[in-house]
Amino acid sequence: MNTSRTANVIRNTLILASLPAIVASQAQGQLRIADAGTNALEKSVVMIRSVSQDFDYVTPWKQMAMGQGSGSGFIIEGNRILTNAHNVSNNKYIEVKKQNLARRYPAVVTFIAHDCDLAVLEILDQSFFGDMVALELGGIPAVNSTVQTYGFPVGGRQLSTTEGVVSRVQMDTYSHSQADAHLVVQTDAAINPGNSGGPVMQAGKVVGVAFQGLRSADNIGYMIPTTVIRHFLADIADGKYHGFGSLGFTFFPGLHSKSYARYLKVPAGTQGIVVLSTMMHSSVENIFQKNDVITKVDNYSIDNDGMVTIYGLSIHMSEVIEQKQIGETVSIAFYRDGELLEQEATVALNRPILAYDRQYDVPPRYVVYAGLTFVPVTRNYLEVWGSSWLADIPFYLRYLFYDSEQLNTDRRRKEYVVLSKILPDEVNSYCLGFEDQVVDSVNGAPIRRLSDLPRALASRDTGFLVIEFLGLERPLVLDVEKAKIAQQRILEKYNVPSATNLEEQI
Amino acid sequence: MIRPFLTYALVSVFALLPLAGCAEPPAAMPPDSTEINISEAMKESLVYIKVSAYSFEMLQPWRSADLVERSGFGCAVGPNRIITTALNVADAALVEVRRYGRNEYIGAKVKVVDYECNLSLLELDSEAMGEPLRPITFSERYEKGAKLESYWLSGSGDIVAGRGVLDRARVRKSVASYAQFLEYVAAGTSAESGKGRLFSIGGEGIGIACRADTGRQEAGLITAGTINHFLADVVDGEYRGFGVAGFATQSLLDPSLRAKLGMGDGMKDGVYVSKVHKLGTGCDVLKVGDCILKMDGWQLDAYGRYLDADFERIAYDHIINSKEIGEAMTMEIWRDGKSMAIEVPVTNFKVSDMLVPYYEYDKKPEYIVTGGFVIQKLTRNYLAMWGEGFAGKAPPHLYRYYRNHAFDPGDERREIVVLTYVLPAEINLGYHRLGRLVISRFNGMSITCLADVLAAKVLNPDGPFDVIEFEQDNPTVVIPRAELVAADAMIKQAYGIRELSRVDP
């Protein structure tokens, strides 16, 4: 089966650090990289240092310890620096350093795309760009062609370069978000921590941004190809990043079985994929039905493995959707009960009820009531369990992580809410067994998003609050009057600055 | 320079004093009159058990795994009857015993086995056994803190004796099953102590060992009460087993929940019914949200324990499994803000009645292979293939049936039928990676148990396909009937499958 669910869960990838690159021609074309020699690259590739501080997803008003890291980036047209999102995620401070110059330039993130691990930085001091040269984007490098990586990997402070060949071009998971899959180019050029964000060059043009490697293998490094970079740059042209969209369905590449094809009334010899499900609220929810057989997306024929021929390569059909911006449409041809149909479908940001991706730069939302801390169920929250979190998390959270799209039948649900922590107080001293349980309802009112909680918790002035949890047959009961009295006491005792943070940031 | 030395010397002196006491030769200590070595008397009561056990590979249920040889220990409860643990004889193809002073093995039959309480009764070949055994009697008198002896006949034919202290009694899950039973804990046990070793006080049995924790030097004992109940049940020729709870409870400490249930401040006791199964004692009368105040006259505290005259505070399960099957038991419960008395017959059930059986011993696993699609029913043994901690490894949709609904069979579903995997062949091209999927329908028929698949296969006789549908968003499996006979024959041969299906009637 080929679903985002199964593709995402665990990848043995390693995020790397920065890497510098070659000199390319400036937007105006004054200087050509290929002619300029190594020194020219020093005018394009920079070292990026950032101080970051992650959030605490269990007690979300706190932050974790600060960390510091370095990576690489390079100048692109418009006096901007392109780098990896993971170099500057959750940052508190960023500085950029040029080769052979001691001065540091403070920088800010103007756009960041965690789903494709790219970010654009601006330098506050525009004089920074005076002697710098922007690099030009090229195409997808051919398999077996030579590429050079540039950056500032660990082990030294000088611009470093390595050379290798392109091994493969395919869809793969981007480890920064742990969930999104886009096109990647695999190379055997050494890519090490510190290289991340540096350019990968061929014939004087950028053909990728170095960003991750395989932990378990030697010399398998990955770069973000220019198709993804261009999508990102086009997306932010309107001043906002929207992200990569999808159509929102799962499919089975099952027409290898002639009997299955006959059963689905597809003409003999037809290749395609079988629709298994559509996501709730997706644009294809009212277009596709289970057992539809999709044969074409735009003008690309889909084979029985779900691949299309694009860029002269056999690549997963989602690459066709990847080329589109959110809101654009694709044409889909499919068989239903023997009839060939064609429909336009809109590319949208289809996020599952329990999103698989790791989130950054957004302070976690929460509600604290009588010492009970409620947060949305996110991957960040689940990863608190450590490296084997997927096996160690409580059962119902695990079940939801795998199957939330199938378990949720409530069209109004936006997310799942979990009781993440109990701040001990006499009012909640009998509530310990409820930690890490997923809230179903409060006094009968369904909790479909975190912001439902404050009203539900304030629904009574006297009596009891009865909080029901999914998969749990014993409710949590609070005495309302005692809870109200305890609220301020608990917030002060545990230094909780605010009882809620419900601000959603997109 | 001197000061540290002095400090050291002082410490050393203090440390040495008790050591010097321990170093006294044992002969100088007065004999302990409570320690009795009756090894000699045990020679005619203890046996060494050798078992050849068969089993089947879970993923290739048509294949026998390698024969396993294992050993255990037993003691006489009749002239030719031996009691030992059920696990000692699980999946036994051949059971033989050796007596003290004899070289030859004597054939034995498993007369009764009960995996819930983990006991089995063996009967020796009376012609081969020679002189009658000397039966051990089991005393139900509980002497907390009493010194214990343990005895067993080793594989080399020696009577071996061990020691321990009767530390405590507790109710916990049986080693072999889901059922909760009273267990004695023998502390300070000297060696590996499980596998049916006899524990006694002055030669009178108090239990046999069912588990051993060598790190903590503890052994868990199946109690004399459970053994005597088991033996008494066997006597009338119809073994009925022990009553088990048909519900689950959670502690009811929370004053807010108590108040919500309408229980006044004066009420401190009672345990919350958090789940009611479809099998077991009380399943048809209790409701989720009930609070059990008394069981058979015993007041239950907020943890569901009662003050037993012998064992102090222990869980209510002991009340249930001390009763006879069918015997009525009263429960006082709190429901809808008032107290009420209900009469509950004590019941139990066969493990095969469970929606997800906890174990499968002494039987060949059931399966169906059709077109290379391997279909089995969900059992705990299947989930256990994911290894230790399988709760976090097995597919959550499958695990959920075990975790939440194992005791909830119904007319709509008596077993969970699973396409476990596919034996690759041309007929199932495109489906090779399918597996671990719950079958909902076969040829349009809702599947309630494995046997339904066989019935469904003959439906739609004129249709060109067998069609399998699954729970959740999964593809439909379509098998061309015209190719099925030839394909099955090929698959049978290629994968070494003797029978394409084995389904219990």
mmCIF file of C-alpha atoms in Angstrom, chain A residues 227-502:
data_model
loop_
_atom_site.group_PDB
_atom_site.id
_atom_site.type_symbol
_atom_site.label_atom_id
_atom_site.label_comp_id
_atom_site.label_asym_id
_atom_site.label_seq_id
_atom_site.Cartn_x
_atom_site.Cartn_y
_atom_site.Cartn_z
ATOM 1 C CA THR A 227 12.196 21.578 -8.569
ATOM 2 C CA VAL A 228 11.495 21.791 -4.850
ATOM 3 C CA ILE A 229 13.525 24.975 -4.414
ATOM 4 C CA ARG A 230 11.682 26.672 -7.255
ATOM 5 C CA HIS A 231 8.333 25.578 -5.801
ATOM 6 C CA PHE A 232 9.314 27.139 -2.503
ATOM 7 C CA LEU A 233 10.526 30.393 -4.069
ATOM 8 C CA ALA A 234 7.424 30.695 -6.217
ATOM 9 C CA ASP A 235 5.220 29.985 -3.201
ATOM 10 C CA ILE A 236 6.695 32.835 -1.164
ATOM 11 C CA ALA A 237 6.492 35.325 -4.011
ATOM 12 C CA ASP A 238 3.175 36.571 -2.644
ATOM 13 C CA GLY A 239 4.722 37.194 0.759
ATOM 14 C CA LYS A 240 3.455 34.069 2.487
ATOM 15 C CA TYR A 241 4.471 30.441 2.511
ATOM 16 C CA HIS A 242 1.589 28.062 1.896
ATOM 17 C CA GLY A 243 3.351 24.728 1.523
ATOM 18 C CA PHE A 244 3.175 21.699 -0.704
ATOM 19 C CA GLY A 245 -0.300 20.417 -1.293
ATOM 20 C CA SER A 246 -1.801 17.087 -2.133
ATOM 21 C CA LEU A 247 -5.042 15.675 -3.401
ATOM 22 C CA GLY A 248 -5.772 13.781 -0.200
ATOM 23 C CA PHE A 249 -6.320 10.155 -1.036
ATOM 24 C CA THR A 250 -4.648 6.813 -0.442
ATOM 25 C CA PHE A 251 -4.183 4.230 -3.136
ATOM 26 C CA PHE A 252 -3.057 0.700 -3.788
ATOM 27 C CA PRO A 253 -0.797 -0.104 -6.726
ATOM 28 C CA GLY A 254 -2.706 -3.275 -7.365
ATOM 29 C CA LEU A 255 -3.499 -3.643 -11.034
ATOM 30 C CA HIS A 256 -0.667 -6.136 -11.394
ATOM 31 C CA SER A 257 -3.496 -8.550 -10.677
ATOM 32 C CA LYS A 258 -5.427 -9.085 -13.874
ATOM 33 C CA SER A 259 -8.324 -10.426 -11.861
ATOM 34 C CA TYR A 260 -8.431 -7.265 -9.777
ATOM 35 C CA ALA A 261 -8.474 -5.226 -13.000
ATOM 36 C CA ARG A 262 -11.324 -7.347 -14.368
ATOM 37 C CA TYR A 263 -13.204 -7.097 -11.085
ATOM 38 C CA LEU A 264 -12.834 -3.311 -11.213
ATOM 39 C CA LYS A 265 -14.002 -3.367 -14.861
ATOM 40 C CA VAL A 266 -10.869 -1.779 -16.194
ATOM 41 C CA PRO A 267 -10.027 -2.543 -19.855
ATOM 42 C CA ALA A 268 -7.373 -5.199 -20.300
ATOM 43 C CA GLY A 269 -3.875 -3.797 -20.397
ATOM 44 C CA THR A 270 -4.806 -0.604 -18.570
ATOM 45 C CA GLN A 271 -2.355 0.492 -15.948
ATOM 46 C CA GLY A 272 -3.148 2.617 -12.929
ATOM 47 C CA ILE A 273 -3.716 2.758 -9.191
ATOM 48 C CA VAL A 274 -6.738 1.867 -7.072
ATOM 49 C CA VAL A 275 -8.260 4.456 -4.754
ATOM 50 C CA LEU A 276 -8.606 3.119 -1.200
ATOM 51 C CA SER A 277 -9.819 6.175 0.656
ATOM 52 C CA THR A 278 -10.147 9.922 0.532
ATOM 53 C CA MET A 279 -9.354 12.273 3.347
ATOM 54 C CA MET A 280 -12.194 13.986 5.100
ATOM 55 C CA HIS A 281 -12.593 17.546 3.747
ATOM 56 C CA SER A 282 -10.147 16.959 0.906
ATOM 57 C CA SER A 283 -10.946 18.294 -2.534
ATOM 58 C CA VAL A 284 -11.268 14.756 -3.877
ATOM 59 C CA GLU A 285 -13.622 13.597 -1.139
ATOM 60 C CA ASN A 286 -16.568 14.100 -3.437
ATOM 61 C CA ILE A 287 -14.746 13.082 -6.575
ATOM 62 C CA PHE A 288 -13.213 9.692 -5.866
ATOM 63 C CA GLN A 289 -14.822 6.567 -4.530
ATOM 64 C CA LYS A 290 -13.130 3.482 -3.193
ATOM 65 C CA ASN A 291 -12.077 1.222 -6.079
ATOM 66 C CA ASP A 292 -11.834 3.991 -8.661
ATOM 67 C CA VAL A 293 -8.815 3.325 -10.853
ATOM 68 C CA ILE A 294 -6.754 6.406 -11.661
ATOM 69 C CA THR A 295 -4.872 6.123 -14.926
ATOM 70 C CA LYS A 296 -3.680 9.655 -15.632
ATOM 71 C CA VAL A 297 -2.833 12.796 -13.769
ATOM 72 C CA ASP A 298 -2.645 15.783 -16.108
ATOM 73 C CA ASN A 299 -0.959 14.289 -19.129
ATOM 74 C CA TYR A 300 1.097 11.760 -17.249
ATOM 75 C CA SER A 301 0.108 8.130 -17.500
ATOM 76 C CA ILE A 302 0.341 6.269 -14.187
ATOM 77 C CA ASP A 303 1.753 2.763 -14.206
ATOM 78 C CA ASN A 304 0.812 -0.128 -11.944
ATOM 79 C CA ASP A 305 3.467 0.908 -9.426
ATOM 80 C CA GLY A 306 2.014 4.401 -9.195
ATOM 81 C CA MET A 307 4.894 5.931 -11.140
ATOM 82 C CA VAL A 308 4.899 8.458 -13.984
ATOM 83 C CA THR A 309 7.628 9.320 -16.462
ATOM 84 C CA ILE A 310 8.745 12.830 -15.701
ATOM 85 C CA TYR A 311 12.087 14.592 -16.215
ATOM 86 C CA GLY A 312 12.937 11.505 -18.222
ATOM 87 C CA LEU A 313 12.767 9.440 -15.060
ATOM 88 C CA SER A 314 10.256 7.059 -13.522
ATOM 89 C CA ILE A 315 9.070 8.927 -10.432
ATOM 90 C CA HIS A 316 6.175 8.576 -8.025
ATOM 91 C CA MET A 317 3.009 10.147 -9.391
ATOM 92 C CA SER A 318 2.835 12.612 -6.521
ATOM 93 C CA GLU A 319 5.627 14.555 -8.233
ATOM 94 C CA VAL A 320 3.018 15.823 -10.683
ATOM 95 C CA ILE A 321 1.027 17.244 -7.776
ATOM 96 C CA GLU A 322 4.217 18.551 -6.190
ATOM 97 C CA GLN A 323 4.758 20.850 -9.116
ATOM 98 C CA LYS A 324 1.501 22.640 -8.380
ATOM 99 C CA GLN A 325 0.921 25.383 -5.911
ATOM 100 C CA ILE A 326 -1.946 25.100 -3.458
ATOM 101 C CA GLY A 327 -5.171 26.114 -5.133
ATOM 102 C CA GLU A 328 -4.077 25.007 -8.591
ATOM 103 C CA THR A 329 -5.855 22.138 -10.232
ATOM 104 C CA VAL A 330 -4.889 18.897 -11.874
ATOM 105 C CA SER A 331 -6.802 16.821 -14.315
ATOM 106 C CA ILE A 332 -7.469 13.251 -13.246
ATOM 107 C CA ALA A 333 -8.617 10.436 -15.507
ATOM 108 C CA PHE A 334 -10.092 7.398 -13.800
ATOM 109 C CA TYR A 335 -12.277 4.380 -14.345
ATOM 110 C CA ARG A 336 -15.391 3.762 -12.318
ATOM 111 C CA ASP A 337 -17.551 0.741 -13.058
ATOM 112 C CA GLY A 338 -16.032 0.437 -16.504
ATOM 113 C CA GLU A 339 -16.565 4.058 -17.424
ATOM 114 C CA LEU A 340 -13.648 6.402 -18.042
ATOM 115 C CA LEU A 341 -14.194 9.701 -16.250
ATOM 116 C CA GLU A 342 -12.191 12.866 -16.080
ATOM 117 C CA GLN A 343 -12.308 15.469 -13.349
ATOM 118 C CA GLU A 344 -10.423 18.508 -12.212
ATOM 119 C CA ALA A 345 -9.161 18.293 -8.646
ATOM 120 C CA THR A 346 -7.735 21.086 -6.547
ATOM 121 C CA VAL A 347 -4.393 20.768 -4.814
ATOM 122 C CA ALA A 348 -4.848 21.579 -1.135
ATOM 123 C CA LEU A 349 -3.015 21.421 2.155
ATOM 124 C CA ASN A 350 -4.585 18.215 3.399
ATOM 125 C CA ARG A 351 -3.407 17.624 6.928
ATOM 126 C CA PRO A 352 -4.527 14.511 8.773
ATOM 127 C CA ILE A 353 -6.413 14.902 12.034
ATOM 128 C CA LEU A 354 -3.286 13.787 13.845
ATOM 129 C CA ALA A 355 -0.540 15.380 11.806
ATOM 130 C CA TYR A 356 2.538 13.224 11.311
ATOM 131 C CA ASP A 357 4.963 16.071 10.911
ATOM 132 C CA ARG A 358 7.243 17.554 13.505
ATOM 133 C CA GLN A 359 6.414 21.193 14.150
ATOM 134 C CA TYR A 360 8.743 24.125 14.710
ATOM 135 C CA ASP A 361 8.625 27.811 15.440
ATOM 136 C CA VAL A 362 5.108 27.700 16.849
ATOM 137 C CA PRO A 363 4.674 27.978 20.612
ATOM 138 C CA PRO A 364 2.590 24.979 21.638
ATOM 139 C CA ARG A 365 -0.996 25.642 22.562
ATOM 140 C CA TYR A 366 -2.347 24.514 25.920
ATOM 141 C CA VAL A 367 -5.054 24.877 28.526
ATOM 142 C CA VAL A 368 -4.384 24.502 32.238
ATOM 143 C CA TYR A 369 -7.400 23.928 34.451
ATOM 144 C CA ALA A 370 -7.168 22.886 38.080
ATOM 145 C CA GLY A 371 -3.646 21.698 37.378
ATOM 146 C CA LEU A 372 -4.723 19.522 34.475
ATOM 147 C CA THR A 373 -2.663 20.476 31.432
ATOM 148 C CA PHE A 374 -4.265 19.832 28.067
ATOM 149 C CA VAL A 375 -2.389 20.009 24.760
ATOM 150 C CA PRO A 376 -3.162 18.941 21.186
ATOM 151 C CA VAL A 377 -1.798 15.534 20.229
ATOM 152 C CA THR A 378 1.149 16.269 17.962
ATOM 153 C CA ARG A 379 4.190 14.363 16.880
ATOM 154 C CA ASN A 380 6.273 16.708 19.039
ATOM 155 C CA TYR A 381 4.261 15.667 22.070
ATOM 156 C CA LEU A 382 4.596 11.965 21.226
ATOM 157 C CA GLU A 383 8.334 12.249 20.702
ATOM 158 C CA VAL A 384 8.688 13.237 24.337
ATOM 159 C CA TRP A 385 8.770 9.481 24.993
ATOM 160 C CA GLY A 386 12.247 9.313 23.480
ATOM 161 C CA SER A 387 13.864 7.502 20.604
ATOM 162 C CA SER A 388 11.518 4.513 20.732
ATOM 163 C CA TRP A 389 8.459 6.687 21.241
ATOM 164 C CA LEU A 390 6.380 4.868 18.689
ATOM 165 C CA ALA A 391 6.584 1.653 20.717
ATOM 166 C CA ASP A 392 6.506 3.312 24.118
ATOM 167 C CA ILE A 393 3.591 5.735 23.861
ATOM 168 C CA PRO A 394 0.324 4.675 25.501
ATOM 169 C CA PHE A 395 -1.801 2.434 23.343
ATOM 170 C CA TYR A 396 -4.546 4.814 22.369
ATOM 171 C CA LEU A 397 -2.072 7.482 21.253
ATOM 172 C CA ARG A 398 -0.293 4.893 19.161
ATOM 173 C CA TYR A 399 -3.550 3.730 17.649
ATOM 174 C CA LEU A 400 -4.455 7.320 16.779
ATOM 175 C CA PHE A 401 -1.039 8.035 15.319
ATOM 176 C CA TYR A 402 -1.401 5.098 12.960
ATOM 177 C CA ASP A 403 -5.091 5.244 12.220
ATOM 178 C CA SER A 404 -6.549 8.630 13.147
ATOM 179 C CA GLU A 405 -7.925 9.162 9.663
ATOM 180 C CA GLN A 406 -9.910 5.954 9.926
ATOM 181 C CA LEU A 407 -10.886 6.264 13.564
ATOM 182 C CA ASN A 408 -12.241 9.782 13.326
ATOM 183 C CA THR A 409 -15.762 9.993 11.990
ATOM 184 C CA ASP A 410 -16.509 13.437 13.379
ATOM 185 C CA ARG A 411 -16.434 15.900 10.525
ATOM 186 C CA ARG A 412 -16.126 18.790 12.939
ATOM 187 C CA ARG A 413 -13.047 17.453 14.672
ATOM 188 C CA LYS A 414 -9.915 19.508 14.108
ATOM 189 C CA GLU A 415 -7.502 17.685 16.385
ATOM 190 C CA TYR A 416 -7.214 15.370 19.353
ATOM 191 C CA VAL A 417 -6.578 16.782 22.802
ATOM 192 C CA VAL A 418 -4.609 14.979 25.483
ATOM 193 C CA LEU A 419 -4.173 15.499 29.214
ATOM 194 C CA SER A 420 -0.402 15.884 29.108
ATOM 195 C CA LYS A 421 0.494 16.676 32.688
ATOM 196 C CA ILE A 422 -1.064 17.062 36.085
ATOM 197 C CA LEU A 423 0.373 19.823 38.236
ATOM 198 C CA PRO A 424 -0.189 18.213 41.624
ATOM 199 C CA ASP A 425 -2.604 19.865 43.985
ATOM 200 C CA GLU A 426 -5.146 18.577 46.440
ATOM 201 C CA VAL A 427 -7.903 19.242 43.893
ATOM 202 C CA ASN A 428 -6.427 16.736 41.431
ATOM 203 C CA SER A 429 -4.622 14.311 43.698
ATOM 204 C CA TYR A 430 -6.777 11.378 42.511
ATOM 205 C CA CYS A 431 -6.323 12.065 38.794
ATOM 206 C CA LEU A 432 -2.967 10.416 38.182
ATOM 207 C CA GLY A 433 -4.246 7.547 36.042
ATOM 208 C CA PHE A 434 -5.526 9.976 33.452
ATOM 209 C CA GLU A 435 -2.248 11.423 32.266
ATOM 210 C CA ASP A 436 -1.605 10.891 28.541
ATOM 211 C CA GLN A 437 -5.241 9.999 27.909
ATOM 212 C CA VAL A 438 -7.100 11.544 24.998
ATOM 213 C CA VAL A 439 -10.077 13.698 25.918
ATOM 214 C CA ASP A 440 -13.392 12.704 24.441
ATOM 215 C CA SER A 441 -15.830 15.063 26.129
ATOM 216 C CA VAL A 442 -16.425 17.382 29.062
ATOM 217 C CA ASN A 443 -19.848 17.071 30.623
ATOM 218 C CA GLY A 444 -21.061 15.502 27.415
ATOM 219 C CA ALA A 445 -19.729 18.243 25.146
ATOM 220 C CA PRO A 446 -17.360 16.747 22.580
ATOM 221 C CA ILE A 447 -13.859 18.200 22.534
ATOM 222 C CA ARG A 448 -12.946 18.502 18.885
ATOM 223 C CA ARG A 449 -10.141 21.001 19.296
ATOM 224 C CA LEU A 450 -8.214 22.518 22.151
ATOM 225 C CA SER A 451 -10.167 25.737 21.934
ATOM 226 C CA ASP A 452 -13.364 23.810 22.779
ATOM 227 C CA LEU A 453 -12.003 23.194 26.255
ATOM 228 C CA PRO A 454 -12.225 26.586 27.993
ATOM 229 C CA ARG A 455 -15.927 26.918 27.281
ATOM 230 C CA ALA A 456 -16.655 23.297 28.221
ATOM 231 C CA LEU A 457 -14.685 23.618 31.441
ATOM 232 C CA ALA A 458 -16.520 26.832 32.296
ATOM 233 C CA SER A 459 -19.912 25.334 31.535
ATOM 234 C CA ARG A 460 -20.846 24.826 35.180
ATOM 235 C CA ASP A 461 -20.619 26.962 38.275
ATOM 236 C CA THR A 462 -21.412 24.191 40.715
ATOM 237 C CA GLY A 463 -21.497 20.432 40.781
ATOM 238 C CA PHE A 464 -19.057 18.318 38.846
ATOM 239 C CA LEU A 465 -17.033 18.392 35.700
ATOM 240 C CA VAL A 466 -17.005 14.963 34.131
ATOM 241 C CA ILE A 467 -14.196 14.464 31.651
ATOM 242 C CA GLU A 468 -14.451 11.357 29.502
ATOM 243 C CA PHE A 469 -11.455 9.917 27.679
ATOM 244 C CA LEU A 470 -11.263 7.856 24.507
ATOM 245 C CA GLY A 471 -10.961 4.143 25.199
ATOM 246 C CA LEU A 472 -11.306 4.658 28.943
ATOM 247 C CA GLU A 473 -14.445 3.670 30.766
ATOM 248 C CA ARG A 474 -13.838 5.602 33.935
ATOM 249 C CA PRO A 475 -14.355 9.361 33.885
ATOM 250 C CA LEU A 476 -12.304 11.995 35.615
ATOM 251 C CA VAL A 477 -14.549 13.940 37.963
ATOM 252 C CA LEU A 478 -13.703 17.339 39.405
ATOM 253 C CA ASP A 479 -15.624 19.335 41.976
ATOM 254 C CA VAL A 480 -16.256 22.578 40.096
ATOM 255 C CA GLU A 481 -16.171 24.878 43.067
ATOM 256 C CA LYS A 482 -12.960 23.398 44.409
ATOM 257 C CA ALA A 483 -11.421 23.526 40.947
ATOM 258 C CA LYS A 484 -12.212 27.202 40.581
ATOM 259 C CA ILE A 485 -10.653 28.030 43.907
ATOM 260 C CA ALA A 486 -7.576 25.993 43.049
ATOM 261 C CA GLN A 487 -7.001 27.497 39.606
ATOM 262 C CA GLN A 488 -5.102 30.646 40.524
ATOM 263 C CA ARG A 489 -3.281 28.920 43.352
ATOM 264 C CA ILE A 490 -1.939 26.291 40.981
ATOM 265 C CA LEU A 491 -0.934 28.765 38.274
ATOM 266 C CA GLU A 492 1.066 30.727 40.817
ATOM 267 C CA LYS A 493 2.566 27.680 42.487
ATOM 268 C CA TYR A 494 3.866 26.292 39.200
ATOM 269 C CA ASN A 495 4.733 29.629 37.559
ATOM 270 C CA VAL A 496 2.330 29.157 34.693
ATOM 271 C CA PRO A 497 2.200 32.582 33.048
ATOM 272 C CA SER A 498 -1.219 32.125 31.514
ATOM 273 C CA ALA A 499 -3.946 29.550 31.940
ATOM 274 C CA THR A 500 -4.236 29.141 28.193
ATOM 275 C CA ASN A 501 -2.407 29.635 24.968
ATOM 276 C CA LEU A 502 -4.868 29.039 22.187
#
